[in-house]
Coordinates of C-alpha atoms and ligand atoms in Angstrom, one line a residue:
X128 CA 0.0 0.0 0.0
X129 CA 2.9 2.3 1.2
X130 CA 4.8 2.0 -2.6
X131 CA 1.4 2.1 -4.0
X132 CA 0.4 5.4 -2.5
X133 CA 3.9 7.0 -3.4
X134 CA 4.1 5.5 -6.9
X135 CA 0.7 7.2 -7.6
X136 CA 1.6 10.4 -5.8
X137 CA 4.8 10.5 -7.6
X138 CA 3.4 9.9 -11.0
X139 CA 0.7 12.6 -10.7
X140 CA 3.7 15.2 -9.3
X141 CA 5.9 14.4 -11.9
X142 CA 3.0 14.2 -14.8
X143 CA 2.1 17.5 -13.8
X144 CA 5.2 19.3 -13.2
X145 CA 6.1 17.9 -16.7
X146 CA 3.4 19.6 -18.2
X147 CA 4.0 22.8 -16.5
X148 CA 7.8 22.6 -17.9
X149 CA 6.6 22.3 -21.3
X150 CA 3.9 24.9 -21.1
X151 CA 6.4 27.3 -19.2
X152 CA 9.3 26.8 -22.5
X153 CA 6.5 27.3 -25.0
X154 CA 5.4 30.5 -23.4
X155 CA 8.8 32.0 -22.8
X156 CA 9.7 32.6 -26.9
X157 CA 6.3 34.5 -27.4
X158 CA 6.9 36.0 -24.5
X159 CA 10.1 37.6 -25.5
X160 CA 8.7 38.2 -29.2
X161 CA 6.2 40.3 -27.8
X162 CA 8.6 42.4 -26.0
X163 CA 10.5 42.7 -29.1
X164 CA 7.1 43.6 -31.0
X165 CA 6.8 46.5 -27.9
X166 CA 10.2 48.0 -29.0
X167 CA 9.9 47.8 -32.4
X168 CA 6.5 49.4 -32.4
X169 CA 7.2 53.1 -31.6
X170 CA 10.2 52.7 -33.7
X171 CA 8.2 51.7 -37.1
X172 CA 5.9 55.1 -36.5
X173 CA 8.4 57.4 -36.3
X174 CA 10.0 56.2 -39.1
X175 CA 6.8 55.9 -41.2
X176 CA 6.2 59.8 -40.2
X177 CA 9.7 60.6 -41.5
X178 CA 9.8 58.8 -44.9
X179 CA 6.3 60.2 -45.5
X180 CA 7.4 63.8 -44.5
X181 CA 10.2 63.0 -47.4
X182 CA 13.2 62.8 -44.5
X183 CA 15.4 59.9 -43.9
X184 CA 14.2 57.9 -40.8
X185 CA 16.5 58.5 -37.8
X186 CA 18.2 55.0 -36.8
X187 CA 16.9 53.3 -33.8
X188 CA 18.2 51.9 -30.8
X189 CA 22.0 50.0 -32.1
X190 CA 20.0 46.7 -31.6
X191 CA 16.5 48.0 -34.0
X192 CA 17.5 48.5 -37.7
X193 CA 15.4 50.6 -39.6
X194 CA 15.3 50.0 -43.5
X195 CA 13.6 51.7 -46.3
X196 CA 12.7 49.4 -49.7
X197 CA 10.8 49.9 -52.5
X198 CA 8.0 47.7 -53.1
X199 CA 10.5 44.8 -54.8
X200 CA 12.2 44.2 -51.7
X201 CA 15.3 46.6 -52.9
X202 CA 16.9 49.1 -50.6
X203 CA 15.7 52.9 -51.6
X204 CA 17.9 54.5 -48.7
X205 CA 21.5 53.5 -49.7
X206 CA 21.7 51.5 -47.0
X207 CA 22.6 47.4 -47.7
X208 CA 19.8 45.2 -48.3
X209 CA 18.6 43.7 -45.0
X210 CA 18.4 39.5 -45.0
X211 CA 14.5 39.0 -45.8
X212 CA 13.3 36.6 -48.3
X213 CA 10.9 37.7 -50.8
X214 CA 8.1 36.2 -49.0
X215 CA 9.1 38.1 -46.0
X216 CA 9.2 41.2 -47.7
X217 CA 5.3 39.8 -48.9
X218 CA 4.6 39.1 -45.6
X219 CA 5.5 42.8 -44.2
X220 CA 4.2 44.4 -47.1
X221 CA 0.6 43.1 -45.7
X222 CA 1.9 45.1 -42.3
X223 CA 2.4 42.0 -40.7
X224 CA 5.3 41.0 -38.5
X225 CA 8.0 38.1 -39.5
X226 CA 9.7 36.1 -37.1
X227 CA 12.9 34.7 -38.3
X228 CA 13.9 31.9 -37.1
X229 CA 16.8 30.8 -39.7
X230 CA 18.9 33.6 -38.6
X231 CA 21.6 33.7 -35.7
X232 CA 20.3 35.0 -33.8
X233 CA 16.8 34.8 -34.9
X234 CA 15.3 38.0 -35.9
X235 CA 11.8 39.9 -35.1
X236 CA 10.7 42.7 -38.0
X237 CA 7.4 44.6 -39.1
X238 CA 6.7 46.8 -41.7
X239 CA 4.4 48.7 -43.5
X240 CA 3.8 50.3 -47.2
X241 CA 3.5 54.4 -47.3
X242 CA 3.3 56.9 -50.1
X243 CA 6.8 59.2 -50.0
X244 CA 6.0 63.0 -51.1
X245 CA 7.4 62.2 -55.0
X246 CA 4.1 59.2 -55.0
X247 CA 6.5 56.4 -54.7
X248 CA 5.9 53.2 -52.6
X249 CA 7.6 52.6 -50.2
X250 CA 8.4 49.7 -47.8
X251 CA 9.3 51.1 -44.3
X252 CA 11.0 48.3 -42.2
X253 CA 12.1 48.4 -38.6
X254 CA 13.9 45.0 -36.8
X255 CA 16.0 43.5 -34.0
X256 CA 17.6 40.1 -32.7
X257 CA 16.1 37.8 -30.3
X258 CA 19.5 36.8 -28.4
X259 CA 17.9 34.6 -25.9
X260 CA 15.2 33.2 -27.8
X261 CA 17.0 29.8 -28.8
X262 CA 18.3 29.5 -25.2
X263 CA 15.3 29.7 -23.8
X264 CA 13.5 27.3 -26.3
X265 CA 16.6 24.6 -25.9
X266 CA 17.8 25.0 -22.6
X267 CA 14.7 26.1 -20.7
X268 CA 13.3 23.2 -21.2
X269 CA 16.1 21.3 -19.8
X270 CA 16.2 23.0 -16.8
X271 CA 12.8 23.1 -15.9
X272 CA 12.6 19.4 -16.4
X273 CA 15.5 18.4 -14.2
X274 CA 13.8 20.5 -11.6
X275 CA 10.8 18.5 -12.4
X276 CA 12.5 15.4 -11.6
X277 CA 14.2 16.8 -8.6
X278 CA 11.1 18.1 -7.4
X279 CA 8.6 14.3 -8.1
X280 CA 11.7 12.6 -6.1
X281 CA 11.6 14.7 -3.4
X282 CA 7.4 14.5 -3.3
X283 CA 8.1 10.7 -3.1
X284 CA 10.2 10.6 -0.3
X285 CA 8.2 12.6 1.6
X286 CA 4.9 10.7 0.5
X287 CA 6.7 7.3 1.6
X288 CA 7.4 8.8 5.2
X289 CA 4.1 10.1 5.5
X290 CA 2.5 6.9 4.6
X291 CA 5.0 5.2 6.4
X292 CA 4.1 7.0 9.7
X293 CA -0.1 7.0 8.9
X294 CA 0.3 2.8 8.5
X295 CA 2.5 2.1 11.6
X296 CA -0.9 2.0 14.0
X297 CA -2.4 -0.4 11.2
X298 CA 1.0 -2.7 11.6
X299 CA 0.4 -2.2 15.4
X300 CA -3.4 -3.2 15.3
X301 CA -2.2 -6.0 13.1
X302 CA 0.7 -7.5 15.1
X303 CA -1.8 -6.8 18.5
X304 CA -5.2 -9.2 16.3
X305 CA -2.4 -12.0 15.9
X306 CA -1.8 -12.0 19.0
X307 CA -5.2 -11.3 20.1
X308 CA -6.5 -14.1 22.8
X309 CA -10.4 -15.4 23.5
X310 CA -12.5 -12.6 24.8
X311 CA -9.7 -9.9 24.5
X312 CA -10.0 -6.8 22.2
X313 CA -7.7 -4.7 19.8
X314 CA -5.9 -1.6 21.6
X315 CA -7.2 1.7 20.3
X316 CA -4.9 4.2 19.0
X317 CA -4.6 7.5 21.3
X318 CA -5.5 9.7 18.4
X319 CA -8.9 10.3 17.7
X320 CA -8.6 9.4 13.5
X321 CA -10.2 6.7 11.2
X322 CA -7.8 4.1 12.8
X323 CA -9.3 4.6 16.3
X324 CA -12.9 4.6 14.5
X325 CA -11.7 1.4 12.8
X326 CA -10.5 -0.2 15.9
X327 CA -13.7 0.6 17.7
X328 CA -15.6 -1.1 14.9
X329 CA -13.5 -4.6 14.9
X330 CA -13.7 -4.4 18.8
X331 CA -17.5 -4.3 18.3
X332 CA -17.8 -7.2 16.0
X333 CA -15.3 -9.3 18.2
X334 CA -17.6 -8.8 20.5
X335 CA -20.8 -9.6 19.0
X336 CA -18.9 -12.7 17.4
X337 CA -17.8 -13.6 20.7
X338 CA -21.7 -12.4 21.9
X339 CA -23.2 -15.1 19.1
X340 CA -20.5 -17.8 19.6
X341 CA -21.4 -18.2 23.6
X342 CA -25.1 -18.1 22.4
X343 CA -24.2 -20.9 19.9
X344 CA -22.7 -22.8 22.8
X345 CA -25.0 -22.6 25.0
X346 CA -27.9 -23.8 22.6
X347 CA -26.4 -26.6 21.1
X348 CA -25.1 -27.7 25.2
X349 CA -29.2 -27.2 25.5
X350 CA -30.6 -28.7 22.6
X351 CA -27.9 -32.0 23.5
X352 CA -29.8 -32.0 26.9
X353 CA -33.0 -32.0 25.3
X354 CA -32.7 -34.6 23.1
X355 CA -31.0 -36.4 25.6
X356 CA -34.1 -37.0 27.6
X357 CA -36.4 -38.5 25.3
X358 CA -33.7 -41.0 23.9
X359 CA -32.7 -41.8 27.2
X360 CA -36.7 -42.4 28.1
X361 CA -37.5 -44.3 25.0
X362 CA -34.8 -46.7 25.8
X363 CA -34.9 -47.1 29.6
X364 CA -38.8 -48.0 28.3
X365 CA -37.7 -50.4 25.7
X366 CA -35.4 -52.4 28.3
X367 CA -38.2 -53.0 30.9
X368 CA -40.5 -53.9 28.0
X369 CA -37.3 -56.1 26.9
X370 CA -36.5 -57.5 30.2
X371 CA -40.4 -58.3 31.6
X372 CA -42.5 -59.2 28.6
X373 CA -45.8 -59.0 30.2
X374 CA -48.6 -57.9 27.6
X375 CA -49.8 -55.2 29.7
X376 CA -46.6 -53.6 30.9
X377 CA -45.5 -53.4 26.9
X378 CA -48.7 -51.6 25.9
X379 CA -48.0 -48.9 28.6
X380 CA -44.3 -48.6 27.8
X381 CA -45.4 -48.0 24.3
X382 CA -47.8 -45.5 25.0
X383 CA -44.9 -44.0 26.7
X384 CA -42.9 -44.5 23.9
X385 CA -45.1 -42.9 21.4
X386 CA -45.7 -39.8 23.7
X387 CA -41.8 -39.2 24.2
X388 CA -41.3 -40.2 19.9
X389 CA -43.8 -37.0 19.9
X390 CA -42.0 -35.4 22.0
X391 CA -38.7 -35.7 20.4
X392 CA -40.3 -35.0 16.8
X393 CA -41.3 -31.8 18.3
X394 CA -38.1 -30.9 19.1
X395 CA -36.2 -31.7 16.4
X396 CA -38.7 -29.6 13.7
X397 CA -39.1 -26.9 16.2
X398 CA -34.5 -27.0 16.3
X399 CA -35.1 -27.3 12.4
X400 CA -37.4 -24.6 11.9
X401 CA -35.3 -22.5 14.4
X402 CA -31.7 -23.2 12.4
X403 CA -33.6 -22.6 8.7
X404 CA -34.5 -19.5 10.2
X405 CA -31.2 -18.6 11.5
X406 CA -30.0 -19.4 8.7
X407 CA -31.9 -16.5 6.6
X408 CA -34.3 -19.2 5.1
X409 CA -37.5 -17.1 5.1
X410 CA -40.3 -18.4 3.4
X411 CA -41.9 -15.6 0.9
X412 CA -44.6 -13.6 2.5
X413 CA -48.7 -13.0 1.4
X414 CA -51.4 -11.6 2.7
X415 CA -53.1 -13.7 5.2
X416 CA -56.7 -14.0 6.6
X417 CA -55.7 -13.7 10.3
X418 CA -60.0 -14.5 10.8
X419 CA -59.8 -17.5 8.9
X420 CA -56.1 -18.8 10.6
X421 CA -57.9 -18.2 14.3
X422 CA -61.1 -19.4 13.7
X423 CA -59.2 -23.1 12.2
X424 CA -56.7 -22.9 14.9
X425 CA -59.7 -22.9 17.8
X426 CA -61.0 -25.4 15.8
X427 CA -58.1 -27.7 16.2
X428 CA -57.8 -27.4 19.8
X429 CA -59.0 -30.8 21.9
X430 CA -62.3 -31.4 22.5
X431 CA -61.4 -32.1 26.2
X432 CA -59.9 -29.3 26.9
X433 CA -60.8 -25.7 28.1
X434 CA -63.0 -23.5 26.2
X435 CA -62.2 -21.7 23.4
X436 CA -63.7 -18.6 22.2
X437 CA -63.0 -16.8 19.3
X438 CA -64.3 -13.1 18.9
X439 CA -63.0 -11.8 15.3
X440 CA -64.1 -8.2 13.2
X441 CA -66.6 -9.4 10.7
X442 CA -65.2 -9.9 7.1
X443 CA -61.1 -10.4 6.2
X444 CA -58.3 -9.6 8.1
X445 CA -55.0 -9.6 6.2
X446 CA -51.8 -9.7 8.1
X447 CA -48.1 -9.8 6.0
X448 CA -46.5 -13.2 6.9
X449 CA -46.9 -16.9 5.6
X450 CA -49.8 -19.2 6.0
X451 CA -47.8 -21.4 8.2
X452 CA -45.8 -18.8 10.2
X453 CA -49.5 -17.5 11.3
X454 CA -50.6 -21.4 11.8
X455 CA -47.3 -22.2 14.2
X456 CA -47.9 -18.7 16.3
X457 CA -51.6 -19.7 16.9
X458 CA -50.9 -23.4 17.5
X459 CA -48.2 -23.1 20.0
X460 CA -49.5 -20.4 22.0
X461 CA -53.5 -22.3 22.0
X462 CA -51.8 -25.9 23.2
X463 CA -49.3 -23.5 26.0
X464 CA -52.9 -22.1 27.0
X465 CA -54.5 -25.2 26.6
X466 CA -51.8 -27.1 28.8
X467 CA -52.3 -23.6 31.3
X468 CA -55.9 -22.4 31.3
X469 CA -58.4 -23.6 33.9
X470 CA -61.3 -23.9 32.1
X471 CA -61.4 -21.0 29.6
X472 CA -59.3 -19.5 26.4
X473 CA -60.1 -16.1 24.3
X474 CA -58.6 -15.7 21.1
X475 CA -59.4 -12.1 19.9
X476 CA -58.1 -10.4 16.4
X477 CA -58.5 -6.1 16.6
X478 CA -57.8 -5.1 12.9
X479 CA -56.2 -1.9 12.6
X480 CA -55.3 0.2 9.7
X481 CA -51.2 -0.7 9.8
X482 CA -50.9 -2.8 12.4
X483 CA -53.2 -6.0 13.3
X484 CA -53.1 -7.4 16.8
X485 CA -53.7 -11.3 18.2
X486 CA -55.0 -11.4 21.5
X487 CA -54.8 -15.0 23.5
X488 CA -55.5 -14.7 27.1
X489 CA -56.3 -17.9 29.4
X490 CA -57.5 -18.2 33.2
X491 CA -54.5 -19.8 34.4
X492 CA -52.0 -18.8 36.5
X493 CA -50.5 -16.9 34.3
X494 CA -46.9 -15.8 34.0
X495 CA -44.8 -14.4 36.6
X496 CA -43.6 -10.9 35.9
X497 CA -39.7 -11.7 36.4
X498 CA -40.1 -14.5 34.1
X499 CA -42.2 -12.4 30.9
X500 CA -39.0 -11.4 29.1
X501 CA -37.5 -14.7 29.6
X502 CA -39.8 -17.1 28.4
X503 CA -39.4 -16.2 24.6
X504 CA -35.6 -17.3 25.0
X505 CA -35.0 -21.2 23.4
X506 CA -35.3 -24.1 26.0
X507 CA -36.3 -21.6 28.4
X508 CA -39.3 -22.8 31.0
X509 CA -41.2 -21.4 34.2
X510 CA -41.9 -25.2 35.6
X511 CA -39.5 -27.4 34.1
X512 CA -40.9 -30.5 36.0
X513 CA -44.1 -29.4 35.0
X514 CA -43.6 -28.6 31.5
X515 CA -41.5 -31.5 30.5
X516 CA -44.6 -33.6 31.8
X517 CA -46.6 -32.0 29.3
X518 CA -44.7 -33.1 26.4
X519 CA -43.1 -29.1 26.1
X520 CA -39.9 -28.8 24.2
X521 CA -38.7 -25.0 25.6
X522 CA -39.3 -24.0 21.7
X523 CA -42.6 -22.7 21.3
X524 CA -42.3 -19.4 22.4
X525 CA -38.9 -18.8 20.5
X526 CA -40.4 -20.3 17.6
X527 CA -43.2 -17.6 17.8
X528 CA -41.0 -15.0 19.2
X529 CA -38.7 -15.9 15.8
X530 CA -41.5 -15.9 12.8
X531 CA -43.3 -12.8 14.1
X532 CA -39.8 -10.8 14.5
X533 CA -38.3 -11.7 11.4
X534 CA -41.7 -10.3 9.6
X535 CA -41.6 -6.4 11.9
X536 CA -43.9 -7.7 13.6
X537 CA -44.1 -8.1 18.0
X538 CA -45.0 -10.6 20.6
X539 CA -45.5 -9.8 24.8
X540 CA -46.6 -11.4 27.6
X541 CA -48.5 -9.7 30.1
X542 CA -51.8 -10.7 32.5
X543 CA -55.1 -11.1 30.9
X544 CA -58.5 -10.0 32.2
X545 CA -59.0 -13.6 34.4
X546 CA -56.0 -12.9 35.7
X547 CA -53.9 -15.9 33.4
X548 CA -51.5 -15.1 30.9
X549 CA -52.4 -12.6 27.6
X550 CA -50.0 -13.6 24.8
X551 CA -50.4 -10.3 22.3
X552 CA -49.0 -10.1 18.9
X553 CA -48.8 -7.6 15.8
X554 CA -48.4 -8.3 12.2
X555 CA -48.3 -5.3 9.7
X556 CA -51.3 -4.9 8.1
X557 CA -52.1 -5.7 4.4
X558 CA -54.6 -5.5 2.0
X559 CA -55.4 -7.2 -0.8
X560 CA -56.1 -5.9 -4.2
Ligands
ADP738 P1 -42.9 -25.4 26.3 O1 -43.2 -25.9 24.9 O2 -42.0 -26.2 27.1 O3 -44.2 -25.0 27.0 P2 -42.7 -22.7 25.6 O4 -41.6 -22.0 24.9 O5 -43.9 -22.8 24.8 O6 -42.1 -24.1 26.0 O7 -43.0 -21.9 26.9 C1 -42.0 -21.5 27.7 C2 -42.5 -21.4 29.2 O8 -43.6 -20.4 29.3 C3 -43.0 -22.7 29.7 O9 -42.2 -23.0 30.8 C4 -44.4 -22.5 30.1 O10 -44.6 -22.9 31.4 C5 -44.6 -21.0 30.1 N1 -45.9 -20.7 29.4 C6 -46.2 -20.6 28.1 N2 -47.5 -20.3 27.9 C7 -48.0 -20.1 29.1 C8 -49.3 -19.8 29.6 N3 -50.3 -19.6 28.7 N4 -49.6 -19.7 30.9 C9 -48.6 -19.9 31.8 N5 -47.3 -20.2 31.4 C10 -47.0 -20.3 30.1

């Protein structure tokens, strides 16, 4: 990165500089030929005003010469013939000025045609030498280069030690993350800059890696457990059935057996549904008839259980989620208040205009206040003994907890009317066109 930086730096410096050499050279010979044009100006008049007044023009400066041709190019003052080509003497005749650059050193003139007072034509011309015109053309050019060069190598040097200096907190941060052990974090840089911003950031996501890594551990130590159980049940069963085969006893242990299989198929879908999730599967969302989903779900509930009620708005009710999303909410929290309630369940949809809410209260004991924010955590349970019992996995909540989240939607816990538990959820409300 450090050569990088200061190969691009110095390119740019010495492009540029390069370009400014060859713009300064090339500006330096007009420069001087308008200085020359300057001198030579005032010059011209005075000698146009004295030709036409029938005098000789008086002799300039000893580096202008002032020359007086007819309109061939010939000299009409006695003086010798000054070195322009015929075209030049074209050229001037059309009172504009030559630059020539064939003579040593090369020369600037200008001219113009006037009447004399006997009606003759005549070609007044005035001229000088450009002495450092050449120089500055060859050897400017040279000059300003080499201090071009000069100039890019010193902007390199001084680029590598700035870079230099800017990276050596990145090689500290670098050298400190190799050595970095479990649970530590990167040292931040005393300077408040980018790096220390930088730093922060890693230090962050160390620490929600190291956040989501316990979290890992600590469900796959609890799902082991769970699944533990029911194997260990199933076969404890299956060796008493093996070791007294009495016709009874086997029917009851496989009873047993089936109720424990039922629980351990619950627990591996609800630990499949949960890693799918996890794992950004999301099944595509649709409007669904929350009326319709609550009114199938109460159906479904046992026969020999509680009451269930269901008070619903007349007509549809769209919620944004997926048919079985919707189905798993209502099922798991009907057979929790089913396993709860004393003798009575309400399951009550509210439509609103953007959000739609799904009211399940019971008349059981309800949920103790400490344990509200808790229970939507996996494998999490108020009664173990008692839930276990009841065929409970510790999944149902996250898994409800899990589908409505991932959708913007929200589930609580709080106390209903009889003085049980009120499960209350939202969905976004849709509608359907
Ligand atoms: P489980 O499937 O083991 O019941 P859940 O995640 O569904 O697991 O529930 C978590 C805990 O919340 C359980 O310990 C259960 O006792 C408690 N719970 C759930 N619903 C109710 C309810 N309606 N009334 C009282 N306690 C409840």
């Amino acid at each position: 990165m450090r050569l990088r930086v200061t190969a691009v730096a110095t390119a740019v410096t010495l492009a540029v500089l390069i370009a400014l050499a060859l713009l300064t050279s090339r500006m330096i010979g007009p420069l001087l030929v308008r200085s020359a044009d300057d001198e030579l100006a005032p010059v011209l008049s005075l000698a146009v005003e004295a030709v036409a007044a029938g005098k000789s023009p008086a002799g300039g400066s000893p580096n202008i010469h002032v020359h007086v041709l007819d309109t061939a190019g010939e000299p009409a003052d006695g003086q010798p013939a000054p070195v322009l080509s015929y075209a030049d003497v074209r050229v001037l005749k059309a009172s504009t000025p030559v630059l020539r650059l064939t003579d040593t050193p090369p020369t600037r003139w200008q001219g113009t045609v006037i009447t004399a007072p006997d009606g003759s034509q005549r070609l007044v011309v005035v001229g000088t030498g450009l002495p450092g015109y050449s120089a500055a053309h060859g050897g400017a050019i040279r000059w300003l280069l080499i201090a071009a060069v000069i100039v890019a190598a010193a902007g390199a040097l001084a680029t590598w030690f700035a870079v230099s200096s800017a990276l050596r907190p990145v090689q500290r941060m670098r050298l400190a993350a190799t050595r970095l052990g479990a649970g530590k974090r990167l040292p931040l840089p005393t300077s408040h800059d980018e790096l220390r911003a930088l730093a922060g950031a890693l230090n962050d996501l160390l620490a929600r890696r190291d956040e989501a890594a316990d979290r890992l551990r600590r469900f796959t130590g609890d799902a082991a457990h769970e699944l533990r159980s029911p194997v260990a049940s199933i076969r404890v069963q299956a060796e008493v059935a093996v070791r007294h085969p009495d016709p009874e006893l086997s029917q009851e242990v496989l009873t047993e057996v089936v109720h424990e299989s039922e629980r351990l198929s619950a627990l591996v879908d609800g630990l499949l549904t949960l890693a799918r999730s996890d794992a950004g599967e999301v099944p595509p969302a649709e409007p669904v008839d929350l009326t319709a989903a609550a009114q199938a779900a109460a159906a479904r509930c046992p026969d020999d259980g509680p009451e269930v009620v269901v008070h619903t708005p007349t007509g549809l009710c769209w919620v944004w989620a997926a048919h079985n999303e919707v189905d798993l909410v209502l099922d798991n929290l009907l057979r929790n208040a089913c396993r709860h309630a004393s003798s009575l369940i309400t399951v009550t949809v509210i439509a609103g205009p953007t959000v739609t809410r799904l009211a399940i209260d019971d008349d059981g004991s309800g949920i103790p206040i400490e344990h509200r924010q808790r229970v939507f955590d996996r494998f999490y349970r108020v009664q173990d003994d008692r839930a276990r019992s009841s065929g409970g996995t510790g999944l149902g909540l996250a898994l409800v907890a899990e589908v409505v989240r991932r959708r913007g939607g929200t589930v609580r816990v709080s106390e209903s009317p009889e003085g049980g538990a009120r499960f209350l959820v939202s969905w976004r409300t849709t509608s359907v066109s």
